[in-house]
PDB file of C-alpha atoms in Angstrom:
ATOM      1  CA  MET R 391     -24.051   5.976   9.736  1.00 77.00           C
ATOM      2  CA  SER R 392     -25.175   2.531   7.766  1.00 88.00           C
ATOM      3  CA  THR R 393     -23.710  -0.400   7.661  1.00 92.00           C
ATOM      4  CA  VAL R 394     -23.217  -2.819   3.995  1.00 93.00           C
ATOM      5  CA  ARG R 395     -21.138  -6.082   3.968  1.00 96.00           C
ATOM      6  CA  GLU R 396     -21.978  -8.312   0.742  1.00 96.00           C
ATOM      7  CA  SER R 397     -19.418 -10.880  -0.753  1.00 98.00           C
ATOM      8  CA  VAL R 398     -18.971 -12.754  -3.887  1.00 98.00           C
ATOM      9  CA  GLU R 399     -16.133 -15.316  -5.498  1.00 98.00           C
ATOM     10  CA  VAL R 400     -15.950 -14.659  -8.691  1.00 98.00           C
ATOM     11  CA  GLY R 401     -14.456 -18.009 -10.714  1.00 98.00           C
ATOM     12  CA  VAL R 402     -11.068 -16.013 -11.170  1.00 98.00           C
ATOM     13  CA  PRO R 403      -7.091 -16.184  -9.717  1.00 98.00           C
ATOM     14  CA  LEU R 404      -6.888 -13.863  -6.682  1.00 98.00           C
ATOM     15  CA  ARG R 405      -4.108 -11.869  -9.301  1.00 98.00           C
ATOM     16  CA  THR R 406      -7.073 -11.579 -11.915  1.00 98.00           C
ATOM     17  CA  ALA R 407      -9.819  -9.710  -9.626  1.00 98.00           C
ATOM     18  CA  TYR R 408      -7.464  -8.106  -6.960  1.00 98.00           C
ATOM     19  CA  ASP R 409      -6.191  -6.312 -10.907  1.00 98.00           C
ATOM     20  CA  GLN R 410      -9.392  -5.139 -12.179  1.00 98.00           C
ATOM     21  CA  TRP R 411     -10.476  -3.929  -9.403  1.00 98.00           C
ATOM     22  CA  THR R 412      -8.334  -0.916  -9.443  1.00 98.00           C
ATOM     23  CA  GLN R 413      -8.912  -0.446 -12.996  1.00 98.00           C
ATOM     24  CA  PHE R 414     -11.534   2.064 -11.357  1.00 98.00           C
ATOM     25  CA  THR R 415     -12.259   4.338 -14.374  1.00 98.00           C
ATOM     26  CA  GLU R 416     -14.148   1.005 -15.727  1.00 98.00           C
ATOM     27  CA  PHE R 417     -16.618   0.643 -13.080  1.00 98.00           C
ATOM     28  CA  PRO R 418     -19.911   2.216 -14.232  1.00 98.00           C
ATOM     29  CA  LYS R 419     -19.409  -1.093 -16.443  1.00 97.00           C
ATOM     30  CA  PHE R 420     -20.659  -3.175 -13.456  1.00 97.00           C
ATOM     31  CA  MET R 421     -21.860  -1.258 -11.299  1.00 97.00           C
ATOM     32  CA  GLU R 422     -25.238   0.472 -10.794  1.00 94.00           C
ATOM     33  CA  GLY R 423     -25.366   3.976 -11.004  1.00 91.00           C
ATOM     34  CA  VAL R 424     -21.781   4.843 -10.888  1.00 96.00           C
ATOM     35  CA  ASP R 425     -22.047   7.553 -14.342  1.00 97.00           C
ATOM     36  CA  GLN R 426     -18.349   8.335 -14.120  1.00 98.00           C
ATOM     37  CA  VAL R 427     -14.849   7.607 -12.066  1.00 98.00           C
ATOM     38  CA  ILE R 428     -11.368   9.702 -13.046  1.00 98.00           C
ATOM     39  CA  GLN R 429      -8.453   8.633 -11.342  1.00 97.00           C
ATOM     40  CA  VAL R 430      -6.739  12.105 -10.451  1.00 98.00           C
ATOM     41  CA  ASP R 431      -3.508  10.282  -9.478  1.00 97.00           C
ATOM     42  CA  ASP R 432      -2.820   6.353  -7.358  1.00 96.00           C
ATOM     43  CA  ARG R 433      -4.365   8.107  -4.036  1.00 97.00           C
ATOM     44  CA  HIS R 434      -7.522  10.131  -5.272  1.00 98.00           C
ATOM     45  CA  ASN R 435     -10.649   9.816  -7.772  1.00 98.00           C
ATOM     46  CA  HIS R 436     -12.864  12.092  -8.027  1.00 98.00           C
ATOM     47  CA  TRP R 437     -16.766  10.345  -9.091  1.00 97.00           C
ATOM     48  CA  ALA R 438     -20.397  11.159 -10.541  1.00 97.00           C
ATOM     49  CA  THR R 439     -23.605   8.978  -9.471  1.00 92.00           C
ATOM     50  CA  SER R 440     -27.123   9.417 -10.410  1.00 89.00           C
ATOM     51  CA  ILE R 441     -28.550   7.217  -7.857  1.00 79.00           C
ATOM     52  CA  ALA R 442     -32.763   7.375  -7.764  1.00 73.00           C
ATOM     53  CA  GLY R 443     -33.026  10.486  -9.403  1.00 80.00           C
ATOM     54  CA  VAL R 444     -30.159  12.049  -7.268  1.00 83.00           C
ATOM     55  CA  HIS R 445     -26.927  13.959  -9.079  1.00 90.00           C
ATOM     56  CA  ARG R 446     -24.106  13.619  -6.666  1.00 91.00           C
ATOM     57  CA  GLU R 447     -20.754  14.281  -7.470  1.00 95.00           C
ATOM     58  CA  PHE R 448     -17.872  13.385  -4.553  1.00 96.00           C
ATOM     59  CA  ASP R 449     -14.218  12.991  -4.321  1.00 98.00           C
ATOM     60  CA  THR R 450     -12.446   9.906  -3.317  1.00 98.00           C
ATOM     61  CA  GLU R 451      -8.769   8.726  -1.405  1.00 98.00           C
ATOM     62  CA  ILE R 452      -7.524   5.990  -0.834  1.00 98.00           C
ATOM     63  CA  VAL R 453      -6.018   5.435   2.938  1.00 98.00           C
ATOM     64  CA  ASP R 454      -4.278   2.013   2.281  1.00 98.00           C
ATOM     65  CA  GLN R 455      -3.673  -0.234  -0.385  1.00 98.00           C
ATOM     66  CA  LEU R 456      -1.982  -3.301  -0.521  1.00 98.00           C
ATOM     67  CA  PRO R 457      -1.615  -5.845  -3.516  1.00 98.00           C
ATOM     68  CA  ASP R 458      -3.808  -8.981  -3.996  1.00 98.00           C
ATOM     69  CA  GLU R 459      -4.956  -8.039  -0.764  1.00 98.00           C
ATOM     70  CA  ARG R 460      -7.086  -5.429   0.187  1.00 98.00           C
ATOM     71  CA  ILE R 461      -8.222  -1.575  -0.897  1.00 98.00           C
ATOM     72  CA  ALA R 462      -9.455   1.043   1.688  1.00 98.00           C
ATOM     73  CA  TRP R 463     -10.563   4.065   0.480  1.00 98.00           C
ATOM     74  CA  ARG R 464     -13.684   7.481   2.410  1.00 98.00           C
ATOM     75  CA  THR R 465     -14.756   9.784   0.983  1.00 97.00           C
ATOM     76  CA  THR R 466     -12.893  13.627   1.216  1.00 97.00           C
ATOM     77  CA  SER R 467     -15.864  16.478  -0.205  1.00 94.00           C
ATOM     78  CA  GLY R 468     -18.785  16.226  -1.562  1.00 89.00           C
ATOM     79  CA  ASP R 469     -21.944  16.042   0.036  1.00 84.00           C
ATOM     80  CA  VAL R 470     -21.312  12.198   0.324  1.00 85.00           C
ATOM     81  CA  ARG R 471     -20.208  10.871   3.260  1.00 91.00           C
ATOM     82  CA  GLN R 472     -18.882   7.342   2.508  1.00 94.00           C
ATOM     83  CA  GLN R 473     -15.720   4.680   4.038  1.00 97.00           C
ATOM     84  CA  GLY R 474     -14.987   1.474   2.448  1.00 97.00           C
ATOM     85  CA  LEU R 475     -12.362  -1.895   2.813  1.00 98.00           C
ATOM     86  CA  VAL R 476     -12.545  -4.328   0.217  1.00 98.00           C
ATOM     87  CA  THR R 477     -10.681  -7.305   0.405  1.00 98.00           C
ATOM     88  CA  PHE R 478      -9.294 -10.413  -1.449  1.00 98.00           C
ATOM     89  CA  GLU R 479      -8.902 -13.608  -0.487  1.00 98.00           C
ATOM     90  CA  PRO R 480      -7.846 -16.434  -2.739  1.00 98.00           C
ATOM     91  CA  VAL R 481     -10.676 -19.869  -2.465  1.00 98.00           C
ATOM     92  CA  ASP R 482      -8.237 -21.929  -4.692  1.00 98.00           C
ATOM     93  CA  GLU R 483      -5.961 -21.445  -7.382  1.00 98.00           C
ATOM     94  CA  ARG R 484      -8.978 -20.273  -9.982  1.00 98.00           C
ATOM     95  CA  HIS R 485     -11.510 -18.259  -7.147  1.00 98.00           C
ATOM     96  CA  THR R 486     -10.982 -15.383  -4.817  1.00 98.00           C
ATOM     97  CA  ARG R 487     -13.019 -14.307  -2.135  1.00 98.00           C
ATOM     98  CA  VAL R 488     -14.201 -10.404  -2.557  1.00 98.00           C
ATOM     99  CA  ASN R 489     -15.741  -9.093   0.065  1.00 98.00           C
ATOM    100  CA  LEU R 490     -16.623  -5.315   0.762  1.00 98.00           C
ATOM    101  CA  ALA R 491     -18.713  -3.066   3.892  1.00 97.00           C
ATOM    102  CA  MET R 492     -19.632   0.407   3.182  1.00 95.00           C
ATOM    103  CA  VAL R 493     -20.141   2.683   7.025  1.00 93.00           C
ATOM    104  CA  PHE R 494     -22.488   5.443   5.235  1.00 87.00           C
ATOM    105  CA  GLU R 495     -24.382   7.919   6.163  1.00 84.00           C
ATOM    106  CA  PRO R 496     -27.487   8.630   3.565  1.00 74.00           C
ATOM    107  CA  SER R 497     -28.168  12.191   2.944  1.00 74.00           C
ATOM    108  CA  GLY R 498     -30.721  13.112   1.420  1.00 71.00           C
ATOM    109  CA  MET R 499     -34.992  11.646   2.295  1.00 71.00           C
ATOM    110  CA  ALA R 500     -34.861   9.394  -1.473  1.00 66.00           C
ATOM    111  CA  GLU R 501     -31.287   8.433   0.010  1.00 70.00           C
ATOM    112  CA  LYS R 502     -33.092   7.518   3.468  1.00 69.00           C
ATOM    113  CA  ALA R 503     -35.303   5.819   2.413  1.00 70.00           C
ATOM    114  CA  ALA R 504     -33.198   3.761   0.230  1.00 67.00           C
ATOM    115  CA  ASP R 505     -30.918   2.769   3.410  1.00 66.00           C
ATOM    116  CA  MET R 506     -33.995   1.904   5.492  1.00 75.00           C
ATOM    117  CA  THR R 507     -35.916  -0.365   3.085  1.00 71.00           C
ATOM    118  CA  GLY R 508     -32.839  -2.649   2.387  1.00 71.00           C
ATOM    119  CA  THR R 509     -32.189  -1.384  -1.597  1.00 73.00           C
ATOM    120  CA  LEU R 510     -29.267   0.252  -0.824  1.00 78.00           C
ATOM    121  CA  ASP R 511     -27.698  -3.155  -0.118  1.00 84.00           C
ATOM    122  CA  ARG R 512     -29.015  -4.933  -2.600  1.00 89.00           C
ATOM    123  CA  ARG R 513     -27.065  -2.156  -5.072  1.00 88.00           C
ATOM    124  CA  VAL R 514     -24.240  -3.474  -3.556  1.00 91.00           C
ATOM    125  CA  LYS R 515     -25.370  -6.960  -3.739  1.00 95.00           C
ATOM    126  CA  GLY R 516     -25.933  -6.702  -7.918  1.00 97.00           C
ATOM    127  CA  ASP R 517     -22.582  -4.987  -8.049  1.00 97.00           C
ATOM    128  CA  LEU R 518     -20.840  -7.163  -6.812  1.00 98.00           C
ATOM    129  CA  ARG R 519     -22.453  -9.666  -8.717  1.00 98.00           C
ATOM    130  CA  ARG R 520     -21.855  -8.102 -11.668  1.00 98.00           C
ATOM    131  CA  PHE R 521     -18.538  -7.306 -11.662  1.00 98.00           C
ATOM    132  CA  LYS R 522     -18.020 -11.468 -11.370  1.00 98.00           C
ATOM    133  CA  ASP R 523     -20.308 -11.352 -14.591  1.00 98.00           C
ATOM    134  CA  PHE R 524     -18.271  -9.121 -15.464  1.00 98.00           C
ATOM    135  CA  ILE R 525     -13.899 -10.388 -15.124  1.00 98.00           C
ATOM    136  CA  GLU R 526     -15.715 -14.416 -15.431  1.00 98.00           C
ATOM    137  CA  ARG R 527     -16.363 -12.857 -18.550  1.00 98.00           C
ATOM    138  CA  ARG R 528     -12.686 -11.236 -19.497  1.00 96.00           C
ATOM    139  CA  GLY R 529     -11.261 -13.849 -18.252  1.00 96.00           C
ATOM    140  CA  GLU R 530      -8.180 -10.971 -17.672  1.00 97.00           C
ATOM    141  CA  ALA R 531      -8.095  -8.114 -16.222  1.00 97.00           C
ATOM    142  CA  GLU R 532      -7.735  -4.458 -18.450  1.00 95.00           C
ATOM    143  CA  GLY R 533      -5.081  -3.384 -16.327  1.00 95.00           C
ATOM    144  CA  ALA R 534      -3.583  -3.222 -12.616  1.00 95.00           C
ATOM    145  CA  TRP R 535      -1.970  -0.456 -10.256  1.00 95.00           C
ATOM    146  CA  ARG R 536       0.000  -2.564  -8.214  1.00 96.00           C
ATOM    147  CA  GLY R 537       1.557  -0.279  -5.914  1.00 96.00           C
ATOM    148  CA  ARG R 538       1.220   0.371  -1.957  1.00 97.00           C
ATOM    149  CA  ILE R 539      -0.558   2.828   0.002  1.00 97.00           C
ATOM    150  CA  SER R 540      -0.289   3.366   3.623  1.00 96.00           C
ATOM    151  CA  PRO R 541      -2.081   4.756   5.698  1.00 92.00           C
ATOM    152  CA  GLY R 542      -1.703   7.888   7.273  1.00 79.00           C
TER     153      GLY R 542
END
């Protein structure tokens, strides 16, 4: 198992950053290698990715979601094994720190090589940088889901 931890400060209020992050179907606009995210229901998403020439599809489940604070998920099907947590911290009234931590198990030679060379760390860092650019350019979230999903 490997772990990636990255953070970025975005120039929008906490609620705006959090609300945009809940718009999972918009992830392909700023996440490299994410082709599509289909939101099945409040808790489940289906992902299609193309990374290093390898196409994968998998499902995720949100296991904990507290508005303006955190979203935690895990994979439930497919050949991708990961779990993660994104948290949101107010820096001041107009700035938010977004922290992302992921634990994953690389499968296949390409993913193992990408993990060993730090490519996956750089990809996550790039995704957060693109999220920053995306939300700062917009200045407001495209939508929001403010529901609570409790662990268990």
